[in-house]
Amino acid sequence: MITSRTGGLALPATDTLGGFTAAQLLRLCDVVGLGQDDAETYAQVLSDSLGAVSGRPLDLSPPSPTFLSDDHTPVEYSLSFVPGAAPSLRVLVEPGCAAAGLKANGRTGLRAIRTMAGHWGFGTEQLDLLEDLFLPPSPAGPLALWCALELRPGGTPKLKVYLNPSARGADRAAETIGEALTRLGHKDAFAALPPADGYPFFALDLGDWAAPRLKIYLRHNRLSAADVGGLCRLDPGPSPEVLEDFLRVAAGFDTPDRVFGSSPYDAQLTGRPGLTCHSFTETTVAGPTGFTLHIPVRDYVRDDAEAHERAVALLARHGMDTTTLGHALAAVTERRPEDGSGLIAYLALAHEQGRPPRVTAYISSEAYAVRLPQDRPGGQLPLGALSSAVQRASDPDRPSLT
């Protein structure tokens, strides 16, 4: 069934980075049921977070080679689903994306966070304690600071800050995380983590959270179905069978005959690695209070039609809404799902103590390029080079995918 969604929202011009992403966000707010006032507030917050590059024309190259997305758009969206409720909408942004170098990038991001804190009346004390660890004078690594806004009715979001454990060198990432945990009162938390091949992110909740978390992300190269069940340290947490099932469906392990390039679909992630996230809220216990498994689905599908099918299958398995994701994808782009393989970047399964499980789909903006299906050579195409079926989303009346 094809349905049309017309939120009645006045969309900004979409020929600049800020206008393009703000229009996407306005439509996504409509999809999840946020009111017009909230949608317009959050679209303005997103544009403000981008700073001067908000007005950068899209026919120019991206403002920086950020790895926040495959096409270097410094914005990503996500929908988080739970049983029996509407999904929550989040937007991830790199405020310092136009800065010259990681040091300036981090300082710009820090100023943006403190501006938000002043506007919404929350503290940054925990972040301040860690500034020298994650924003040193000569930072290394692939990022400095990202922030995510969880968008709620009322115009006041929840805020998450993502930092780089390798800022003082990849060889010191574990040391940096250990020192950060100690400063925040979680001195025994690092020992509770499973083995990992790297530590890509350290995150903090700021603002109006019932139980603010600190989160440690672990990288697992060549993650296998046999190993995934042993990565959770949450007690009680998801069973090994639940984690294995999620990995198998998200990564397509049950289709071993399919080969894209030189990598077969076998029983382990042979492309982009899987991630786990371990969250901590209690300083009186060493173990985590939350666990999330992240699968980079875009590396293990032919195209986004297949990624959408897998996401719907996982949502149905966990008793969650299976229709809204299709509307959300149509809110972001007019292109056919068959024409790209990166619109759905990750699928994640999250468990937290005292809360129902969540399935999250991470959605790329594709402001600059579309990653081609994996059975077609060529990598990415800029949006201007694509056919009329693969173009910028600018029509508020375009149909949904479902």
mmCIF file of N, CA and C in Angstrom, residues 14-20 53-63 71 73 366-369 382-385 392:
data_model
loop_
_atom_site.group_PDB
_atom_site.id
_atom_site.type_symbol
_atom_site.label_atom_id
_atom_site.label_comp_id
_atom_site.label_asym_id
_atom_site.label_seq_id
_atom_site.Cartn_x
_atom_site.Cartn_y
_atom_site.Cartn_z
ATOM 1 N N THR A 14 16.003 23.681 0.082
ATOM 2 C CA THR A 14 16.815 22.494 0.297
ATOM 3 C C THR A 14 18.104 22.486 -0.507
ATOM 4 N N ASP A 15 18.569 23.637 -0.947
ATOM 5 C CA ASP A 15 19.795 23.685 -1.737
ATOM 6 C C ASP A 15 21.033 23.964 -0.885
ATOM 7 N N THR A 16 20.866 24.031 0.440
ATOM 8 C CA THR A 16 21.997 24.172 1.353
ATOM 9 C C THR A 16 21.987 23.011 2.326
ATOM 10 N N LEU A 17 23.122 22.771 2.974
ATOM 11 C CA LEU A 17 23.211 21.660 3.920
ATOM 12 C C LEU A 17 22.193 21.825 5.040
ATOM 13 N N GLY A 18 22.109 23.028 5.611
ATOM 14 C CA GLY A 18 21.172 23.246 6.699
ATOM 15 C C GLY A 18 19.726 23.126 6.261
ATOM 16 N N GLY A 19 19.402 23.677 5.100
ATOM 17 C CA GLY A 19 18.039 23.595 4.615
ATOM 18 C C GLY A 19 17.634 22.179 4.256
ATOM 19 N N PHE A 20 18.547 21.442 3.632
ATOM 20 C CA PHE A 20 18.273 20.064 3.226
ATOM 21 C C PHE A 20 18.008 19.190 4.438
ATOM 22 N N VAL A 53 28.312 26.322 8.303
ATOM 23 C CA VAL A 53 28.117 25.448 7.140
ATOM 24 C C VAL A 53 26.653 25.145 6.890
ATOM 25 N N SER A 54 25.770 25.588 7.788
ATOM 26 C CA SER A 54 24.343 25.396 7.526
ATOM 27 C C SER A 54 23.944 26.024 6.198
ATOM 28 N N GLY A 55 24.535 27.163 5.860
ATOM 29 C CA GLY A 55 24.215 27.835 4.610
ATOM 30 C C GLY A 55 25.083 27.418 3.443
ATOM 31 N N ARG A 56 25.891 26.382 3.596
ATOM 32 C CA ARG A 56 26.787 25.938 2.530
ATOM 33 C C ARG A 56 25.989 25.276 1.408
ATOM 34 N N PRO A 57 26.136 25.734 0.158
ATOM 35 C CA PRO A 57 25.396 25.111 -0.941
ATOM 36 C C PRO A 57 25.758 23.637 -1.094
ATOM 37 N N LEU A 58 24.766 22.840 -1.419
ATOM 38 C CA LEU A 58 24.995 21.403 -1.561
ATOM 39 C C LEU A 58 25.771 21.051 -2.821
ATOM 40 N N ASP A 59 25.891 21.985 -3.764
ATOM 41 C CA ASP A 59 26.692 21.661 -4.944
ATOM 42 C C ASP A 59 28.186 21.817 -4.686
ATOM 43 N N LEU A 60 28.559 22.269 -3.490
ATOM 44 C CA LEU A 60 29.955 22.231 -3.065
ATOM 45 C C LEU A 60 30.240 20.892 -2.395
ATOM 46 N N SER A 61 31.504 20.592 -2.215
ATOM 47 C CA SER A 61 31.877 19.349 -1.550
ATOM 48 C C SER A 61 31.490 19.408 -0.079
ATOM 49 N N PRO A 62 31.427 18.268 0.620
ATOM 50 C CA PRO A 62 31.131 18.289 2.046
ATOM 51 C C PRO A 62 32.124 19.161 2.800
ATOM 52 N N PRO A 63 31.718 19.751 3.923
ATOM 53 C CA PRO A 63 32.609 20.648 4.649
ATOM 54 C C PRO A 63 33.827 19.977 5.253
ATOM 55 N N ASP A 71 28.887 9.372 2.963
ATOM 56 C CA ASP A 71 29.055 10.444 1.979
ATOM 57 C C ASP A 71 29.529 11.749 2.628
ATOM 58 N N THR A 73 28.172 13.526 4.994
ATOM 59 C CA THR A 73 27.165 14.406 5.586
ATOM 60 C C THR A 73 27.346 14.385 7.104
ATOM 61 N N GLU A 366 22.219 11.290 3.285
ATOM 62 C CA GLU A 366 22.571 11.260 1.858
ATOM 63 C C GLU A 366 22.481 12.637 1.216
ATOM 64 N N ALA A 367 22.925 13.652 1.942
ATOM 65 C CA ALA A 367 22.888 15.006 1.387
ATOM 66 C C ALA A 367 23.819 15.161 0.195
ATOM 67 N N TYR A 368 24.912 14.396 0.149
ATOM 68 C CA TYR A 368 25.935 14.592 -0.878
ATOM 69 C C TYR A 368 26.028 13.461 -1.896
ATOM 70 N N ALA A 369 25.740 12.242 -1.503
ATOM 71 C CA ALA A 369 25.905 11.133 -2.437
ATOM 72 C C ALA A 369 25.100 9.937 -1.969
ATOM 73 N N PRO A 382 27.376 11.235 -6.793
ATOM 74 C CA PRO A 382 26.784 12.457 -6.261
ATOM 75 C C PRO A 382 25.327 12.543 -6.680
ATOM 76 N N LEU A 383 24.519 13.177 -5.844
ATOM 77 C CA LEU A 383 23.091 13.211 -6.135
ATOM 78 C C LEU A 383 22.794 13.845 -7.482
ATOM 79 N N GLY A 384 23.552 14.841 -7.883
ATOM 80 C CA GLY A 384 23.299 15.491 -9.154
ATOM 81 C C GLY A 384 23.535 14.593 -10.351
ATOM 82 N N ALA A 385 24.276 13.502 -10.174
ATOM 83 C CA ALA A 385 24.578 12.609 -11.283
ATOM 84 C C ALA A 385 23.576 11.473 -11.401
ATOM 85 N N ARG A 392 17.362 14.494 -4.553
ATOM 86 C CA ARG A 392 17.150 15.065 -3.227
ATOM 87 C C ARG A 392 15.671 15.025 -2.868
#
